[in-house]
CSV table of C-alpha atoms in Angstrom, one decimal:
chain,number,residue,atom,x,y,z
A,226,MET,CA,46.8,48.4,119.3
A,227,LEU,CA,44.2,46.5,121.6
A,228,LYS,CA,45.1,43.3,120.5
A,229,LEU,CA,48.6,43.7,120.6
A,230,LYS,CA,48.2,44.8,124.3
A,231,ASN,CA,46.1,41.5,125.1
A,232,TRP,CA,48.7,39.1,124.0
A,233,ALA,CA,52.1,41.1,124.5
A,234,GLY,CA,52.7,39.8,128.1
A,235,LYS,CA,52.5,36.2,126.6
A,236,ALA,CA,55.3,37.1,123.8
A,237,THR,CA,58.7,36.0,124.2
A,238,ARG,CA,61.6,38.6,124.2
A,239,THR,CA,62.4,37.7,120.7
A,240,GLY,CA,58.8,38.1,119.5
A,241,LEU,CA,58.5,41.3,121.0
A,242,CYS,CA,61.8,42.7,119.2
A,243,THR,CA,60.5,41.3,116.0
A,244,LEU,CA,57.3,43.0,116.5
A,245,ALA,CA,59.1,46.2,117.3
A,246,LEU,CA,61.3,45.9,114.2
A,247,ILE,CA,58.0,45.5,111.8
A,248,SER,CA,56.2,48.2,113.3
A,249,ALA,CA,59.6,50.4,113.0
A,250,ASN,CA,59.7,49.5,109.2
A,251,MET,CA,55.9,50.0,108.7
A,252,LEU,CA,56.3,53.5,110.2
A,253,SER,CA,59.2,54.1,108.2
A,254,ALA,CA,57.5,53.1,105.3
A,255,LYS,CA,54.8,55.9,105.9
A,256,GLU,CA,57.4,58.6,106.8
A,257,PRO,CA,56.3,61.6,104.5
A,258,LEU,CA,58.5,63.4,102.1
A,259,LYS,CA,59.4,66.6,103.6
A,260,ILE,CA,59.8,69.8,101.3
A,261,GLY,CA,60.7,73.0,102.5
A,262,TYR,CA,59.4,75.6,100.4
A,263,SER,CA,59.0,79.5,100.4
A,264,ASP,CA,58.0,82.7,99.1
A,265,TRP,CA,58.7,82.7,95.4
A,266,PRO,CA,55.7,82.3,92.7
A,267,GLY,CA,57.1,79.2,91.2
A,268,TRP,CA,57.5,77.5,94.8
A,269,VAL,CA,54.2,79.0,96.3
A,270,ALA,CA,52.9,77.2,93.2
A,271,TRP,CA,53.1,73.8,94.8
A,272,GLN,CA,50.2,75.2,97.0
A,273,ILE,CA,47.7,74.1,93.9
A,274,GLY,CA,48.9,70.6,94.3
A,275,ILE,CA,48.7,70.6,97.9
A,276,ASP,CA,45.3,72.2,98.0
A,277,LYS,CA,43.6,70.0,95.3
A,278,GLY,CA,44.9,66.5,96.9
A,279,TRP,CA,46.8,65.9,93.9
A,280,PHE,CA,49.6,64.4,95.7
A,281,GLU,CA,46.9,62.0,97.7
A,282,GLU,CA,45.8,61.1,94.2
A,283,GLU,CA,49.1,59.9,93.1
A,284,GLY,CA,49.7,58.1,96.4
A,285,VAL,CA,52.6,59.9,97.6
A,286,ASP,CA,52.6,61.4,101.2
A,287,VAL,CA,54.4,64.6,101.3
A,288,GLU,CA,54.6,67.3,103.9
A,289,PHE,CA,55.5,70.8,102.9
A,290,LEU,CA,57.0,73.1,105.2
A,291,TRP,CA,56.7,76.9,104.8
A,292,MET,CA,59.5,78.7,105.8
A,293,ASP,CA,61.3,81.9,105.0
A,294,TYR,CA,63.9,81.2,102.1
A,295,VAL,CA,67.2,81.1,104.2
A,296,ALA,CA,65.8,79.3,106.7
A,297,SER,CA,64.4,76.5,104.4
A,298,MET,CA,68.1,75.8,103.0
A,299,ASP,CA,69.4,75.8,106.6
A,300,ALA,CA,66.8,73.2,107.3
A,301,TYR,CA,67.8,71.1,104.4
A,302,VAL,CA,71.4,71.3,105.4
A,303,ALA,CA,70.7,70.4,109.4
A,304,GLY,CA,68.7,67.4,107.4
A,305,GLN,CA,65.1,68.6,108.7
A,306,VAL,CA,63.7,68.2,105.3
A,307,ASP,CA,64.4,65.8,102.2
A,308,ALA,CA,64.3,68.4,99.9
A,309,VAL,CA,64.0,72.3,99.1
A,310,THR,CA,63.2,74.8,96.7
A,311,MET,CA,66.1,77.2,95.8
A,312,THR,CA,67.9,78.6,93.0
A,313,ASN,CA,70.6,76.8,90.9
A,314,GLY,CA,72.9,79.2,92.2
A,315,ASP,CA,71.9,79.1,95.8
A,316,ALA,CA,71.9,75.2,95.6
A,317,LEU,CA,75.5,75.5,94.8
A,318,VAL,CA,76.2,77.6,98.1
A,319,THR,CA,74.5,74.7,100.2
A,320,GLY,CA,76.3,72.2,98.7
A,321,GLY,CA,79.9,74.0,98.7
A,322,THR,CA,79.4,75.1,102.3
A,323,GLY,CA,77.1,72.6,104.1
A,324,LYS,CA,75.1,69.5,101.9
A,325,PRO,CA,75.2,68.9,98.5
A,326,SER,CA,71.8,68.2,96.9
A,327,VAL,CA,70.4,67.3,93.4
A,328,ALA,CA,67.9,69.1,91.4
A,329,ILE,CA,65.1,66.8,90.1
A,330,LEU,CA,63.0,69.5,88.2
A,331,ILE,CA,63.3,73.1,87.1
A,332,SER,CA,59.8,75.1,88.0
A,333,ASP,CA,60.5,78.3,86.5
A,334,TYR,CA,63.0,80.9,85.9
A,335,SER,CA,62.9,84.6,86.9
A,336,ASN,CA,61.6,86.6,84.4
A,337,GLY,CA,61.5,90.2,85.7
A,338,ASN,CA,60.8,89.6,89.4
A,339,ASP,CA,64.6,90.2,90.6
A,340,MET,CA,65.3,93.6,90.0
A,341,VAL,CA,68.0,96.5,90.5
A,342,VAL,CA,65.7,99.4,91.7
A,343,ALA,CA,66.9,102.9,91.3
A,344,ALA,CA,65.8,105.9,93.2
A,345,PRO,CA,64.1,108.8,91.3
A,346,GLY,CA,65.9,110.7,88.6
A,347,ILE,CA,68.2,107.5,87.9
A,348,GLU,CA,67.0,106.3,84.4
A,349,THR,CA,69.6,103.3,83.3
A,350,LEU,CA,72.2,101.1,84.7
A,351,ALA,CA,74.8,103.2,83.5
A,352,ASP,CA,73.6,106.2,85.7
A,353,LEU,CA,74.4,104.2,88.6
A,354,LYS,CA,78.2,104.3,88.0
A,355,GLY,CA,80.1,105.9,91.0
A,356,LYS,CA,76.9,105.2,93.1
A,357,LYS,CA,75.9,103.2,95.8
A,358,ILE,CA,73.8,99.9,95.5
A,359,GLY,CA,72.3,98.1,98.1
A,360,LEU,CA,72.0,94.2,97.9
A,361,GLU,CA,73.2,91.2,99.8
A,362,GLU,CA,76.6,90.3,98.2
A,363,GLY,CA,77.0,86.8,97.1
A,364,PHE,CA,73.5,86.3,96.3
A,365,VAL,CA,71.7,85.8,93.0
A,366,ILE,CA,70.9,89.4,92.7
A,367,HIS,CA,74.4,90.3,92.8
A,368,LEU,CA,75.1,88.0,89.9
A,369,LEU,CA,72.5,89.7,87.9
A,370,LEU,CA,73.8,93.1,88.5
A,371,LEU,CA,77.5,91.7,87.3
A,372,LYS,CA,75.5,90.2,84.3
A,373,GLY,CA,73.8,93.4,83.4
A,374,ALA,CA,77.1,95.3,83.7
A,375,GLU,CA,78.5,93.0,81.2
A,376,MET,CA,75.8,93.3,78.8
A,377,ALA,CA,76.0,97.2,79.1
A,378,GLY,CA,79.8,97.2,78.8
A,379,ILE,CA,80.2,98.7,82.4
A,380,ASP,CA,83.0,97.8,84.9
A,381,PRO,CA,81.2,96.6,87.8
A,382,SER,CA,83.9,98.2,90.1
A,383,GLU,CA,82.3,101.7,89.1
A,384,PHE,CA,79.4,100.6,91.2
A,385,THR,CA,79.7,100.6,95.1
A,386,ILE,CA,78.1,98.1,96.5
A,387,VAL,CA,76.5,98.2,99.9
A,388,ASN,CA,75.9,94.8,102.0
A,389,THR,CA,72.3,94.9,102.5
A,390,PRO,CA,69.9,92.1,104.1
A,391,THR,CA,67.3,91.5,101.0
A,392,ASN,CA,64.3,92.1,103.3
A,393,GLU,CA,65.6,95.3,104.4
A,394,THR,CA,66.1,96.8,100.8
A,395,PRO,CA,63.0,98.8,100.4
A,396,GLN,CA,63.8,100.8,103.9
A,397,VAL,CA,67.3,101.6,103.0
A,398,LEU,CA,66.3,102.8,99.5
A,399,ALA,CA,63.8,105.0,101.1
A,400,SER,CA,66.2,106.1,103.7
A,401,GLY,CA,68.3,107.6,100.6
A,402,ALA,CA,71.4,105.8,102.1
A,403,VAL,CA,71.6,104.2,98.7
A,404,ASP,CA,71.1,105.1,95.0
A,405,ALA,CA,69.7,102.0,94.1
A,406,ILE,CA,68.9,98.2,95.6
A,407,GLY,CA,68.9,95.0,94.2
A,408,ALA,CA,66.2,92.4,95.5
A,409,TRP,CA,63.5,90.2,94.2
A,410,GLN,CA,60.0,89.9,94.8
A,411,PRO,CA,58.1,90.6,97.3
A,412,ASN,CA,60.9,93.0,98.2
A,413,SER,CA,61.7,94.8,94.8
A,414,GLY,CA,57.8,95.5,94.3
A,415,GLN,CA,57.9,96.8,97.9
A,416,ALA,CA,60.7,99.2,97.1
A,417,LEU,CA,58.8,100.1,94.0
A,418,LYS,CA,55.9,101.1,96.2
A,419,THR,CA,57.8,102.7,99.1
A,420,VAL,CA,59.7,105.2,97.0
A,421,PRO,CA,57.5,107.2,94.5
A,422,GLY,CA,59.4,107.5,91.4
A,423,SER,CA,61.7,104.5,91.6
A,424,LYS,CA,62.2,102.5,88.8
A,425,PRO,CA,63.7,99.1,87.5
A,426,VAL,CA,67.0,99.7,85.7
A,427,LEU,CA,67.5,96.2,85.5
A,428,THR,CA,65.6,93.2,85.7
A,429,SER,CA,66.2,89.3,85.2
A,430,ALA,CA,63.9,89.8,82.1
A,431,ASP,CA,66.9,91.1,80.5
A,432,ALA,CA,69.0,88.0,81.2
A,433,PRO,CA,66.6,85.1,81.1
A,434,GLY,CA,68.3,82.0,82.5
A,435,ILE,CA,70.4,83.8,84.8
A,436,ILE,CA,68.3,82.6,87.6
A,437,TYR,CA,66.6,79.0,87.6
A,438,ASP,CA,64.6,78.0,90.2
A,439,LEU,CA,64.7,74.2,91.2
A,440,LEU,CA,63.3,71.4,93.6
A,441,SER,CA,66.6,70.3,95.0
A,442,VAL,CA,66.8,66.7,96.9
A,443,ASP,CA,68.8,64.9,99.2
A,444,PRO,CA,70.9,62.4,97.2
A,445,GLU,CA,70.0,59.6,99.6
A,446,SER,CA,66.5,60.2,99.8
A,447,LEU,CA,66.4,60.2,96.0
A,448,GLU,CA,68.2,56.9,95.7
A,449,ALA,CA,65.7,55.4,98.6
A,450,ARG,CA,62.4,56.7,97.4
A,451,ARG,CA,62.9,57.3,94.0
A,452,ASP,CA,59.4,56.0,92.8
A,453,ASP,CA,57.7,58.6,95.3
A,454,TRP,CA,60.0,61.5,93.9
A,455,SER,CA,59.0,60.6,90.4
A,456,LYS,CA,55.2,61.3,91.5
A,457,VAL,CA,56.2,64.4,92.9
A,458,VAL,CA,57.4,65.2,89.7
A,459,LYS,CA,54.6,64.3,87.9
A,460,VAL,CA,52.2,66.2,90.2
A,461,TRP,CA,54.5,69.3,89.4
A,462,TYR,CA,53.7,69.1,85.8
A,463,ARG,CA,50.0,68.9,86.5
A,464,ILE,CA,50.2,72.1,88.5
A,465,ALA,CA,52.4,73.6,85.8
A,466,ASP,CA,49.8,72.8,83.0
A,467,PHE,CA,47.0,74.3,85.6
A,468,ILE,CA,48.9,77.7,85.7
A,469,LYS,CA,49.4,78.0,82.0
A,470,ASP,CA,46.0,77.4,81.3
A,471,GLU,CA,44.3,80.9,81.1
A,472,GLU,CA,41.2,79.4,82.1
A,473,ASN,CA,42.6,78.8,85.6
A,474,ILE,CA,44.4,82.0,86.0
A,475,ASP,CA,41.8,83.2,88.5
A,476,GLU,CA,41.6,80.4,90.6
A,477,ALA,CA,45.3,79.9,90.4
A,478,LEU,CA,45.8,83.2,91.9
A,479,GLU,CA,43.3,82.8,94.8
A,480,ILE,CA,45.4,80.0,95.8
A,481,LEU,CA,48.7,81.4,95.6
A,482,SER,CA,47.7,84.9,97.2
A,483,LYS,CA,46.0,83.3,99.9
A,484,ARG,CA,49.2,81.3,101.1
A,485,VAL,CA,51.3,84.6,101.1
A,486,ALA,CA,48.3,86.7,102.7
A,487,ILE,CA,47.8,89.1,100.1
A,488,SER,CA,45.1,89.8,97.3
A,489,PRO,CA,44.9,88.1,93.7
A,490,GLU,CA,45.1,91.6,92.5
A,491,GLU,CA,48.6,92.1,94.3
A,492,TYR,CA,49.9,88.8,93.5
A,493,GLU,CA,49.3,88.8,89.8
A,494,PRO,CA,52.4,91.1,88.9
A,495,PHE,CA,54.4,88.4,90.8
A,496,LEU,CA,53.3,85.7,88.9
A,497,GLU,CA,53.9,87.2,85.5
A,498,GLY,CA,57.5,88.1,86.8
A,499,THR,CA,58.1,84.5,86.8
A,500,TYR,CA,58.0,82.2,83.8
A,501,ILE,CA,56.5,78.9,84.7
A,502,LEU,CA,58.2,75.9,82.7
A,503,SER,CA,55.8,73.3,81.0
A,504,LEU,CA,57.1,69.7,80.2
A,505,GLU,CA,57.7,70.9,76.4
A,506,GLU,CA,59.6,74.0,77.4
A,507,VAL,CA,61.9,72.6,80.3
A,508,LEU,CA,63.3,69.7,77.9
A,509,PRO,CA,65.6,72.1,76.1
A,510,ILE,CA,66.7,73.5,79.3
A,511,TRP,CA,67.9,70.4,80.5
A,512,LYS,CA,70.4,69.8,77.6
A,513,GLU,CA,73.9,70.2,78.6
A,514,ALA,CA,75.2,73.6,76.9
A,515,GLU,CA,77.2,76.5,77.6
A,516,GLY,CA,75.2,79.7,78.1
A,517,LEU,CA,72.0,80.8,80.0
A,518,GLY,CA,69.8,78.7,77.9
A,519,SER,CA,70.8,75.5,79.8
A,520,VAL,CA,70.7,74.9,83.2
A,521,TYR,CA,74.1,73.7,82.9
A,522,GLY,CA,75.6,76.5,81.4
A,523,SER,CA,73.7,78.9,83.9
A,524,THR,CA,74.7,76.7,86.8
A,525,LYS,CA,78.7,76.6,85.6
A,526,ILE,CA,78.1,80.7,85.5
A,527,ALA,CA,76.7,80.7,89.2
A,528,ASP,CA,79.6,78.3,90.2
A,529,ASP,CA,82.4,81.0,88.7
A,530,PHE,CA,80.5,83.7,90.7
A,531,ASN,CA,80.4,81.9,93.7
A,532,VAL,CA,84.2,80.9,93.7
A,533,GLU,CA,84.8,84.7,92.5
A,534,GLN,CA,82.8,85.9,95.9
A,535,GLY,CA,84.6,83.7,98.0
A,536,VAL,CA,81.6,81.8,98.7
A,537,TYR,CA,83.6,78.7,98.6
A,538,ASP,CA,87.3,77.9,97.5
A,539,GLU,CA,87.4,75.7,94.5
A,540,PRO,CA,84.8,74.9,91.5
A,541,LEU,CA,82.1,72.2,92.1
A,542,ASN,CA,81.4,69.5,90.1
A,543,THR,CA,78.0,71.3,88.8
A,544,VAL,CA,76.8,68.3,86.8
A,545,GLN,CA,76.1,66.1,90.2
A,546,TYR,CA,73.8,68.8,91.4
A,547,LEU,CA,71.4,68.6,88.4
A,548,ASP,CA,69.5,65.0,87.4
A,549,PRO,CA,67.1,65.5,84.8
A,550,SER,CA,66.2,61.7,84.6
A,551,LEU,CA,62.9,61.9,86.3
A,552,THR,CA,61.5,64.7,84.1
A,553,LEU,CA,62.8,62.7,80.9
A,554,GLU,CA,61.2,59.4,82.3
A,555,TYR,CA,57.9,61.5,82.7
A,556,ALA,CA,58.2,63.1,79.5
A,557,GLU,CA,58.7,59.6,78.0
A,558,SER,CA,55.6,58.2,79.6
A,559,VAL,CA,53.1,60.9,78.2
A,560,LYS,CA,54.5,60.8,74.7
C-alpha cells in the first residue's frame, strides 16, 4: 500500500480506475464462502473441520457463522450467507417462500433426536388420541407425527395440535397445558429432564429418512465457485470419517460439546440420535427413488406435507433442490 501511495498522485484517471478494478477483483477472489450453521449434531460437526484447519489445508476460505436455526435460514434468504445447514423439508420452505437453494451434500439423518415426548402415564402414541400435543405446526416434527400416526394406523385428526414454538416445548409440557410435545434435540432432551417420568412415544428412529440434514447452497454461488464448494464437500467426508472412527469419539465429543457449551457426557446422547453418513452410506440415498430411503423420495413427501399445511400453494420441482454431482465426483476420485 505504501508503494501505491507514493505514485498514486502521478497516475492518470484511467490508470486509477484500472487499479481500482484490479483491486476489487482481487478482494472478490478472496471473499470467503459464508455458511450459516446451527445447533444440530450433524451441523455442529463442521466445527471439527474448523478447529483442525482442514479447510485451510484444502485451500478454501470458509467463514462459518453460528446462528439459531430459523435465523440461519432467514440469513440465507436475505443473502447474508452463501449456504446454510437445514433439513430437506425446510430447504423447500425457504425456497417456496423466499429463496431456492440446492443441496450439495447430506450430512446425516435424524435417528432418534426428533421426538414426541409424552407426560407420565402415557405409554404409546395411541394413548394420545383425544389429547393435546404441543409442537410447531408445519415443521419437520409435525411431519414426523403424521408419519408415526400413519404407521400406527391412527387418524391424525384424533390428536389436538397446540401450535408451540419448539424452544418453549419443555416448559409447556412441564406446565401441564399439553399431554405431549414434539421437538428435536436439545429441546426434546430438555423436556425429558424437566418432566420426571416423561418418555418418548415416537422418535425419528422409527422413521429413518423422514428428516435428512443438508448443506444447501445458493445456486449462483455454486455455479461461480464450484471448485471451492467441491473442496468443502471433500472436507465434510474427512469430518464424517473422523466421527465414525471409534478411536476419535472422545476428541469429537470434546469439540462438539464445546461449541454448544455443555459437557461431552451431556452431548453424547445427541450424537447417538444423529446418524452421520459416510461416503459409502450416502451414495444409495442419492439415487432417485420413492420412499424414505432416498433423499428424493423423502423430499417429495416433505413437499406434499408443505402444500397440505399451506406453507406454499403449489408443489415444487423438488429435484432442482438436490445436486449429488459434487459428492459423486468426490466418490469417483477416491475409488
